[in-house]
Short mmCIF file of C-alpha atoms in Angstrom, two decimals:
data_model
loop_
_atom_site.label_atom_id
_atom_site.label_comp_id
_atom_site.label_asym_id
_atom_site.label_seq_id
_atom_site.Cartn_x
_atom_site.Cartn_y
_atom_site.Cartn_z
CA MET W 8 -44.42 142.43 -15.80
CA ALA W 9 -43.59 140.49 -12.84
CA PHE W 10 -46.39 137.24 -12.08
CA PRO W 11 -47.83 138.77 -8.42
CA HIS W 12 -47.18 136.55 -4.82
CA ASN W 13 -50.12 133.87 -5.84
CA SER W 14 -51.13 129.94 -5.12
CA ILE W 15 -49.25 127.59 -6.95
CA ARG W 16 -52.73 127.02 -8.09
CA ALA W 17 -53.53 129.94 -9.36
CA PHE W 18 -50.23 130.61 -11.10
CA LEU W 19 -50.58 127.49 -12.80
CA ALA W 20 -54.09 128.30 -14.52
CA HIS W 21 -52.71 131.83 -15.24
CA ALA W 22 -49.97 130.27 -17.25
CA LYS W 23 -52.14 127.53 -18.86
CA THR W 24 -54.58 130.43 -20.29
CA SER W 25 -51.32 132.48 -20.61
CA PHE W 26 -49.61 129.92 -23.04
CA SER W 27 -53.03 128.95 -25.33
CA LYS W 28 -53.46 132.74 -25.92
CA ALA W 29 -50.04 133.08 -26.90
CA ILE W 30 -50.03 129.89 -29.01
CA GLU W 31 -53.30 131.48 -30.82
CA LYS W 32 -51.85 134.85 -31.52
CA SER W 33 -48.25 133.91 -32.11
CA GLN W 34 -46.73 135.31 -29.23
CA ARG W 35 -43.48 134.84 -27.64
CA VAL W 36 -42.99 132.02 -24.50
CA THR W 37 -40.41 131.02 -22.35
CA ILE W 38 -40.84 126.81 -21.62
CA VAL W 39 -39.65 125.48 -18.83
CA ALA W 40 -39.47 121.61 -19.81
CA ASP W 41 -38.95 119.03 -18.11
CA ASN W 42 -37.85 115.61 -19.09
CA GLU W 43 -39.96 112.53 -20.71
CA SER W 44 -40.11 110.48 -17.66
CA ALA W 45 -41.96 113.43 -15.92
CA ASP W 46 -41.33 111.84 -12.94
CA LEU W 47 -41.81 113.87 -9.53
CA ASP W 48 -38.42 115.43 -9.44
CA SER W 49 -38.97 116.60 -13.26
CA LEU W 50 -42.77 117.79 -12.15
CA ALA W 51 -41.74 119.44 -9.17
CA SER W 52 -38.08 121.10 -11.20
CA SER W 53 -40.28 122.74 -14.05
CA VAL W 54 -43.00 123.58 -11.71
CA LEU W 55 -40.45 125.48 -9.48
CA TYR W 56 -38.49 127.09 -12.19
CA ALA W 57 -41.47 128.37 -13.93
CA TYR W 58 -43.41 129.67 -10.65
CA ILE W 59 -40.51 131.54 -8.57
CA ARG W 60 -38.90 133.12 -12.26
CA SER W 61 -42.19 134.14 -13.18
CA LEU W 62 -42.46 136.21 -9.78
CA SER W 63 -39.09 137.59 -11.10
CA PRO W 64 -38.12 137.59 -13.55
CA PRO W 65 -35.00 139.17 -14.79
CA ARG W 66 -34.63 142.14 -16.85
CA ASN W 67 -33.61 141.48 -20.06
CA ALA W 68 -35.82 137.57 -19.51
CA PHE W 69 -37.31 136.75 -23.45
CA THR W 70 -40.84 136.48 -21.53
CA PRO W 71 -41.73 137.63 -17.94
CA LEU W 72 -43.95 134.77 -17.88
CA TYR W 73 -42.39 130.83 -17.14
CA ILE W 74 -44.64 128.06 -18.93
CA PRO W 75 -43.79 125.00 -16.94
CA LEU W 76 -44.56 121.49 -19.32
CA LEU W 77 -45.04 118.57 -18.10
CA ASN W 78 -43.25 116.66 -21.04
CA ILE W 79 -46.06 113.47 -20.89
CA PRO W 80 -49.63 113.95 -22.38
CA ALA W 81 -52.53 114.68 -19.75
CA THR W 82 -54.10 110.94 -20.07
CA ASP W 83 -50.80 109.85 -18.58
CA ILE W 84 -50.70 111.87 -14.79
CA SER W 85 -52.84 108.95 -13.39
CA LEU W 86 -50.00 106.37 -13.96
CA ARG W 87 -48.29 108.34 -11.24
CA PRO W 88 -50.35 107.33 -8.34
CA GLU W 89 -48.15 109.64 -6.23
CA PHE W 90 -48.80 112.74 -7.66
CA GLY W 91 -52.34 112.54 -6.40
CA ALA W 92 -51.01 112.75 -2.97
CA LEU W 93 -48.26 115.68 -4.18
CA PHE W 94 -51.70 117.37 -5.31
CA HIS W 95 -53.53 117.40 -2.02
CA HIS W 96 -50.80 118.88 0.02
CA ALA W 97 -50.31 121.28 -2.94
CA GLY W 98 -53.89 122.77 -3.77
CA PHE W 99 -53.87 122.02 -7.51
CA HIS W 100 -55.38 119.65 -9.56
CA ALA W 101 -53.75 116.98 -12.73
CA THR W 102 -56.58 119.49 -15.03
CA ASP W 103 -53.94 122.52 -14.03
CA LEU W 104 -50.68 121.34 -15.59
CA VAL W 105 -49.97 122.02 -19.21
CA THR W 106 -48.90 118.96 -20.73
CA LEU W 107 -47.99 117.57 -24.76
CA ASP W 108 -51.79 117.97 -24.92
CA ASP W 109 -51.71 121.39 -24.75
CA LEU W 110 -48.98 122.08 -27.56
CA PRO W 111 -50.97 123.02 -31.08
CA PRO W 112 -50.69 119.71 -33.60
CA GLU W 113 -47.34 119.21 -36.13
CA GLN W 114 -49.13 120.11 -38.47
CA GLU W 115 -50.47 123.76 -37.31
CA SER W 116 -46.74 124.69 -37.14
CA LYS W 117 -48.41 127.40 -34.39
CA LEU W 118 -46.01 127.41 -32.02
CA LYS W 119 -43.20 128.84 -33.91
CA PRO W 120 -39.30 127.70 -33.21
CA GLU W 121 -38.56 131.19 -32.86
CA ASN W 122 -41.10 132.69 -30.92
CA THR W 123 -40.04 129.81 -28.08
CA ARG W 124 -37.29 130.49 -25.13
CA TRP W 125 -36.86 126.64 -23.66
CA ILE W 126 -35.45 125.76 -20.37
CA LEU W 127 -34.66 122.32 -19.25
CA VAL W 128 -35.02 121.03 -16.06
CA ASP W 129 -33.84 117.34 -15.03
CA HIS W 130 -31.88 116.26 -18.41
CA ASN W 131 -30.00 118.76 -20.63
CA LYS W 132 -31.00 118.09 -24.12
CA LEU W 133 -34.52 118.48 -25.43
CA GLN W 134 -35.45 114.34 -26.76
CA GLY W 135 -37.46 112.66 -29.15
CA ALA W 136 -40.02 115.62 -31.61
CA LEU W 137 -39.64 118.78 -29.66
CA GLY W 138 -35.70 118.44 -29.96
CA MET W 139 -35.84 118.53 -33.42
CA LYS W 140 -37.81 120.92 -34.00
CA TYR W 141 -37.35 123.46 -31.01
CA GLY W 142 -33.49 121.65 -29.88
CA GLY W 143 -31.63 125.16 -31.15
CA ARG W 144 -33.67 127.70 -28.78
CA VAL W 145 -32.63 125.70 -25.44
CA HIS W 146 -31.42 128.65 -23.61
CA GLY W 147 -30.55 127.66 -19.62
CA VAL W 148 -30.44 124.09 -17.99
CA ILE W 149 -30.60 123.18 -14.05
CA ASP W 150 -29.74 119.56 -14.19
CA HIS W 151 -27.93 116.98 -12.39
CA HIS W 152 -27.08 113.99 -14.93
CA GLU W 153 -23.97 113.65 -17.54
CA ASP W 154 -23.44 116.84 -19.72
CA GLU W 155 -24.85 115.77 -22.88
CA SER W 156 -23.01 119.12 -23.99
CA SER W 157 -26.19 120.65 -25.85
CA VAL W 158 -26.83 123.54 -24.16
CA PRO W 159 -25.00 126.91 -25.27
CA GLN W 160 -22.34 127.99 -23.30
CA ASP W 161 -24.14 131.27 -22.99
CA THR W 162 -27.56 131.18 -21.66
CA ASP W 163 -27.50 134.93 -19.85
CA PRO W 164 -29.87 135.69 -18.21
CA GLU W 165 -30.44 132.11 -17.36
CA PRO W 166 -29.09 130.08 -15.40
CA GLN W 167 -26.86 126.80 -16.32
CA VAL W 168 -26.07 124.41 -13.66
CA ILE W 169 -24.87 120.52 -14.52
CA GLU W 170 -23.70 118.95 -11.73
CA LYS W 171 -24.22 115.48 -9.46
CA CYS W 172 -26.77 116.38 -6.79
CA GLY W 173 -29.92 113.38 -5.69
CA SER W 174 -32.61 115.31 -6.62
CA CYS W 175 -32.84 118.19 -9.20
CA THR W 176 -34.97 119.90 -7.17
CA SER W 177 -32.46 120.60 -4.66
CA LEU W 178 -30.64 122.51 -7.71
CA VAL W 179 -33.55 124.45 -8.22
CA ILE W 180 -33.95 126.10 -5.23
CA ARG W 181 -30.41 126.29 -4.45
CA THR W 182 -30.39 128.90 -7.55
CA LEU W 183 -33.79 130.70 -7.06
CA LYS W 184 -33.83 130.70 -3.57
CA SER W 185 -32.25 134.41 -3.20
CA SER W 186 -35.58 135.38 -5.86
CA TRP W 187 -38.34 133.55 -3.82
CA ASP W 188 -37.42 135.23 -0.16
CA ALA W 189 -37.63 138.83 -2.12
CA SER W 190 -40.75 137.96 -3.82
CA SER W 191 -42.58 136.69 -0.94
CA GLY W 192 -40.76 139.34 1.50
CA SER W 193 -42.19 142.00 -0.71
CA SER W 194 -45.20 141.00 -1.88
CA SER W 195 -48.69 142.89 -1.06
CA LEU W 196 -52.23 140.64 -1.63
CA SER W 197 -54.58 142.08 -3.72
CA SER W 198 -58.37 141.52 -2.73
CA SER W 199 -58.77 139.04 -5.81
CA ALA W 200 -55.60 137.12 -5.21
CA ALA W 201 -57.34 136.44 -1.55
CA HIS W 202 -60.81 135.66 -2.61
CA ALA W 203 -60.18 133.57 -5.39
CA GLN W 204 -58.17 131.22 -2.66
CA GLY W 205 -61.10 131.24 -0.48
CA ASP W 206 -59.21 133.57 2.23
CA SER W 207 -59.94 137.12 3.69
CA LEU W 208 -57.26 139.80 3.81
CA ALA W 209 -57.73 139.23 7.82
CA ASN W 210 -54.08 138.42 7.47
CA ASP W 211 -52.02 138.49 4.26
CA ALA W 212 -48.83 137.41 5.94
CA SER W 213 -50.35 133.84 7.22
CA ILE W 214 -52.39 133.39 3.34
CA SER W 215 -48.58 134.36 2.18
CA ARG W 216 -47.02 131.76 4.44
CA LYS W 217 -49.48 128.97 3.36
CA TRP W 218 -48.39 129.45 -0.41
CA ASP W 219 -45.01 129.44 0.04
CA ALA W 220 -45.85 126.16 2.72
CA GLN W 221 -47.33 124.28 -0.35
CA VAL W 222 -45.38 125.41 -2.69
CA ALA W 223 -42.57 123.75 -0.28
CA LYS W 224 -43.94 121.03 0.10
CA ILE W 225 -44.00 120.13 -4.20
CA ALA W 226 -40.21 120.29 -3.41
CA LEU W 227 -40.30 118.46 -0.88
CA ALA W 228 -41.63 115.29 -2.05
CA SER W 229 -39.16 115.59 -4.70
CA ILE W 230 -36.13 115.75 -2.73
CA LEU W 231 -37.08 113.00 -0.25
CA ILE W 232 -38.03 110.78 -2.68
CA ASP W 233 -35.27 110.74 -4.49
CA THR W 234 -32.67 110.46 -1.76
CA ALA W 235 -35.13 108.34 0.33
CA ASN W 236 -35.45 110.86 3.38
CA LEU W 237 -32.00 111.77 2.74
CA THR W 238 -30.80 108.59 3.60
CA ALA W 239 -29.52 106.98 0.15
CA THR W 240 -26.02 106.33 0.87
CA GLY W 241 -23.71 108.30 -2.35
CA LYS W 242 -26.66 110.03 -3.92
CA VAL W 243 -27.06 112.64 -0.93
CA GLU W 244 -25.22 115.92 -1.67
CA GLU W 245 -24.94 118.97 0.94
CA ALA W 246 -27.38 120.60 -1.74
CA ASP W 247 -30.04 118.19 -1.07
CA LYS W 248 -29.33 118.66 2.78
CA GLU W 249 -29.32 122.61 2.56
CA ALA W 250 -33.02 122.61 -0.09
CA VAL W 251 -34.67 120.36 2.83
CA LYS W 252 -33.22 122.98 5.67
CA TYR W 253 -34.84 125.88 3.58
CA LEU W 254 -37.52 124.33 2.54
CA GLU W 255 -38.78 123.27 6.01
CA ALA W 256 -38.33 126.25 7.60
CA LYS W 257 -40.80 127.90 4.89
CA ILE W 258 -43.79 125.57 6.76
CA ASN W 259 -42.08 125.82 9.95
CA VAL W 260 -43.26 129.66 8.98
CA SER W 261 -47.04 128.85 8.24
CA PRO W 262 -49.18 129.44 11.27
CA GLN W 263 -51.76 126.56 8.69
CA ASP W 264 -48.92 124.39 8.50
CA ALA W 265 -45.86 124.46 10.85
CA THR W 266 -48.13 122.62 14.09
CA ARG W 267 -48.88 118.98 10.90
CA TRP W 268 -45.49 118.69 9.34
CA ASN W 269 -43.78 115.73 10.15
CA ARG W 270 -41.28 115.03 7.14
CA ASP W 271 -40.78 111.08 8.48
CA GLU W 272 -44.71 111.11 7.43
CA TYR W 273 -44.75 113.11 4.55
CA TYR W 274 -42.12 111.30 3.18
CA GLU W 275 -43.74 107.89 4.01
CA GLU W 276 -47.20 109.08 2.66
CA ILE W 277 -46.00 110.24 -0.87
CA ASN W 278 -43.72 107.34 -1.49
CA THR W 279 -46.16 104.67 -0.62
CA ALA W 280 -48.02 106.22 -3.17
CA LYS W 281 -45.58 105.85 -5.69
CA ARG W 282 -45.43 102.33 -5.15
CA ASN W 283 -48.54 101.68 -5.33
CA ILE W 284 -48.67 100.06 -9.04
CA ASP W 285 -50.45 97.04 -8.65
CA LYS W 286 -53.80 98.22 -10.62
CA LEU W 287 -51.43 99.53 -13.29
CA SER W 288 -51.45 97.16 -16.32
CA PHE W 289 -47.77 95.87 -17.55
CA ASN W 290 -47.49 98.02 -20.41
CA ASP W 291 -48.84 101.58 -18.71
CA ILE W 292 -45.89 100.44 -15.46
CA LEU W 293 -43.62 100.11 -18.40
CA ARG W 294 -44.73 103.33 -19.21
CA LYS W 295 -44.92 105.32 -15.98
CA ASP W 296 -41.14 106.04 -15.46
CA TYR W 297 -39.39 105.85 -19.07
CA LYS W 298 -36.98 107.59 -21.02
CA GLN W 299 -35.87 107.21 -24.59
CA TRP W 300 -32.17 107.56 -26.47
CA THR W 301 -31.10 107.59 -29.94
CA GLU W 302 -27.15 106.42 -30.08
CA ASN W 303 -25.50 105.29 -33.35
CA GLY W 304 -28.91 104.83 -34.94
CA MET W 305 -30.46 102.93 -32.61
CA ASN W 306 -33.14 103.25 -30.28
CA LEU W 307 -32.37 102.88 -26.16
CA GLY W 308 -35.02 102.77 -23.78
CA ILE W 309 -35.35 102.43 -19.70
CA SER W 310 -38.02 102.04 -17.50
CA SER W 311 -37.84 102.04 -13.92
CA VAL W 312 -40.15 100.46 -11.45
CA VAL W 313 -40.38 100.44 -8.60
CA LYS W 314 -41.37 96.89 -7.66
CA PRO W 315 -39.14 93.76 -8.29
CA LEU W 316 -38.52 91.69 -11.33
CA ASP W 317 -40.58 88.56 -10.30
CA PHE W 318 -43.58 90.90 -9.61
CA LEU W 319 -44.04 92.42 -12.67
CA ALA W 320 -42.92 88.20 -14.52
CA LYS W 321 -46.24 87.66 -12.31
CA LYS W 322 -48.33 90.31 -13.63
CA GLY W 323 -47.09 89.74 -17.31
CA THR W 324 -48.84 86.19 -16.30
CA LYS W 325 -52.03 86.80 -14.80
CA GLU W 326 -52.27 89.36 -17.87
CA SER W 327 -51.96 86.59 -20.44
CA ASP W 328 -53.01 83.23 -19.11
CA GLY W 329 -50.83 81.71 -20.78
CA ASP W 330 -46.95 80.39 -20.74
CA LYS W 331 -45.24 82.32 -18.18
CA GLU W 332 -41.62 82.79 -19.66
CA ASP W 333 -42.80 83.31 -22.90
CA HIS W 334 -45.71 86.06 -22.42
CA PHE W 335 -43.15 88.09 -20.42
CA VAL W 336 -40.43 88.06 -23.50
CA THR W 337 -43.07 88.80 -25.86
CA ALA W 338 -44.36 91.57 -24.32
CA ILE W 339 -41.95 93.48 -23.51
CA GLY W 340 -41.15 92.84 -27.76
CA ASP W 341 -44.63 94.35 -27.74
CA PHE W 342 -43.64 97.34 -25.96
CA MET W 343 -40.01 97.32 -27.96
CA ALA W 344 -41.85 96.79 -31.25
CA GLU W 345 -44.29 100.02 -30.43
CA ARG W 346 -41.37 102.42 -30.01
CA ASP W 347 -38.89 100.90 -32.32
CA LEU W 348 -35.95 99.94 -29.17
CA THR W 349 -33.06 97.92 -30.71
CA VAL W 350 -32.27 98.12 -27.00
CA PHE W 351 -34.68 97.86 -23.68
CA ALA W 352 -33.34 97.95 -19.91
CA ILE W 353 -35.83 97.60 -17.12
CA MET W 354 -33.99 98.42 -13.84
CA THR W 355 -36.49 97.79 -10.37
CA THR W 356 -35.90 98.91 -6.87
CA SER W 357 -37.51 96.98 -4.17
CA THR W 358 -36.45 95.78 -0.42
CA SER W 359 -35.32 92.57 -0.20
CA THR W 360 -36.45 90.04 1.92
CA ASP W 361 -34.17 91.10 4.46
CA GLY W 362 -35.16 94.60 4.31
CA GLN W 363 -32.26 95.74 2.32
CA PHE W 364 -32.90 97.79 -0.81
CA GLN W 365 -31.83 96.42 -3.87
CA ARG W 366 -31.93 96.70 -7.61
CA GLU W 367 -32.28 94.94 -10.05
CA LEU W 368 -31.53 95.15 -13.77
CA TYR W 369 -32.78 93.16 -17.01
CA THR W 370 -31.84 94.19 -20.42
CA GLN W 371 -33.21 92.63 -24.08
CA ALA W 372 -31.66 93.26 -27.06
CA LEU W 373 -32.78 93.14 -30.85
CA SER W 374 -30.61 91.02 -32.97
CA ALA W 375 -28.85 94.35 -34.28
CA GLY W 376 -28.30 95.73 -30.23
CA HIS W 377 -26.67 91.89 -29.51
CA ALA W 378 -23.22 93.31 -29.74
CA ALA W 379 -24.20 96.77 -27.05
CA ALA W 380 -25.50 94.35 -24.72
CA SER W 381 -22.78 92.08 -24.96
CA SER W 382 -20.41 95.06 -24.41
CA PHE W 383 -22.04 96.42 -22.04
CA SER W 384 -22.44 93.31 -20.12
CA GLU W 385 -18.43 93.04 -20.19
CA HIS W 386 -17.25 96.25 -19.69
CA ALA W 387 -20.40 97.22 -16.66
CA ALA W 388 -19.94 94.66 -14.58
CA GLU W 389 -17.83 95.49 -12.54
CA GLU W 390 -18.61 99.53 -12.28
CA LEU W 391 -22.54 97.79 -11.26
CA GLN W 392 -21.03 94.87 -9.23
CA LEU W 393 -23.46 93.31 -11.53
CA GLU W 394 -24.92 89.54 -9.94
CA ASP W 395 -26.22 86.90 -12.68
CA HIS W 396 -29.66 86.48 -11.04
CA SER W 397 -33.02 84.51 -11.48
CA ILE W 398 -36.46 85.72 -10.45
CA PRO W 399 -39.52 82.84 -9.05
CA ALA W 400 -41.92 83.56 -11.30
CA LEU W 401 -39.61 82.89 -14.65
CA SER W 402 -38.57 79.76 -15.46
CA GLU W 403 -34.63 80.62 -16.85
CA LYS W 404 -31.34 80.09 -14.43
CA PRO W 405 -29.12 82.83 -13.17
CA GLY W 406 -28.09 84.43 -15.76
CA ALA W 407 -29.60 82.74 -18.48
CA MET W 408 -29.63 84.54 -21.83
CA GLN W 409 -29.64 84.08 -25.60
CA GLN W 410 -27.75 85.14 -28.80
CA SER W 411 -29.04 83.69 -31.13
CA SER W 412 -29.11 85.77 -34.05
CA GLU W 413 -32.78 85.38 -34.81
CA GLY W 414 -33.66 85.52 -31.23
CA PRO W 415 -33.52 88.35 -28.20
CA TRP W 416 -30.65 88.69 -26.25
CA ARG W 417 -31.52 88.99 -22.67
CA LYS W 418 -30.05 88.62 -18.99
CA ILE W 419 -30.79 89.60 -15.34
CA TRP W 420 -28.81 91.33 -12.94
CA LEU W 421 -28.86 91.81 -9.27
CA GLN W 422 -27.21 95.05 -9.37
CA LYS W 423 -25.17 95.19 -6.03
CA ASP W 424 -24.16 99.19 -6.50
CA VAL W 425 -27.02 100.36 -5.09
CA SER W 426 -26.14 103.94 -5.64
CA LYS W 427 -26.30 103.62 -9.64
CA SER W 428 -29.69 104.38 -10.94
CA ARG W 429 -31.24 105.01 -14.51
CA LYS W 430 -28.64 108.67 -14.55
CA GLN W 431 -25.74 106.42 -14.55
CA VAL W 432 -26.66 103.03 -16.42
CA ALA W 433 -28.05 104.97 -19.49
CA PRO W 434 -24.53 106.48 -20.05
CA LEU W 435 -23.22 103.17 -19.92
CA LEU W 436 -25.93 102.18 -22.43
CA ARG W 437 -25.27 104.26 -24.49
CA LYS W 438 -21.53 104.43 -24.56
CA ALA W 439 -21.68 100.68 -25.54
CA MET W 440 -24.36 101.20 -28.29
CA ALA W 441 -22.40 104.15 -29.44
CA ALA W 442 -18.87 101.95 -30.49
#
């Protein structure tokens, strides 16, 4: 039975309660899992896919209800200030989300693989502990990263969409917008649904449109951030532009939202919140937007940071009250040790002194990863337009590195091709590690 058209808050509450009951009673569940960095694009993609699909599930769906899973512990939501800004506009709270904390402990084995079906959004291979247990239960994907050939060819009735796009959310909208329109257009509100939201039945259409506008704002937050408000050169695709046009139309037919909507202001609000990481610790900044892979028996981790390396180095120095360079390298070494990483990279985005968008890349490798790091440095330099770089907060000279058999290999670059994000850099590092 399809979930009746309602607010995103009501849907999330229903999904969370139903998920808990399904686990307890060993019932079937369909999980829409985002990637382990759990950024805005991942959050929006999983929530939107689950919400729209639950409004209009395929006849042969594994289950009629789709559960959106935020692929982090609940406590890590606080590391993402942009989420708080979004929740205000979307009408729900962090506690409404299904997170890793809602999965049963591994030792209990209450969520049996055969009782699950997994849809991946914003990635196309289930990683880590989830991948080891449930990787064979993946049956659908919408993603904009490099295809890892992990999803079965036949995923009917779920889609298999892997293509270049500024935002994965744009692909979700393109894939499911006809279902969303059909469920919204044919919906009729029950008195319980309306009253649950603090509304009356005086204007069912107005309430329905308000709910759609809230959902549209979730999608727009993701797309606008990922495409810099549709201005990111080499990143914006037609699907992104069409999605924004479609979503703004949803907002503009809502009497309560149309007159107040301003896309530029909305983008600035979400972007400002995302960049507000000053209160986070050095370690939390690295954890905030982090992804990990395994290649050739070695683990690779990449953290994306929305401040320059100079900010991060100063943050580490302030926390240590010690030698700035030693602490920076040591703190990163500790971060690597906690995750058993052989190679680790930090990718930063910031605005230069002359107002230009810029990227920096820092790479550190243990002795087992020296060859991979050197290979990456040699072969990726041209493609990424890497230039030796230094940062004021550290005493290293431009491009300085250490390649002794005992110490870490490390190097800092300015990445001149700013169109290349982690989606492009990670495969290059993984290729060097796999060689």
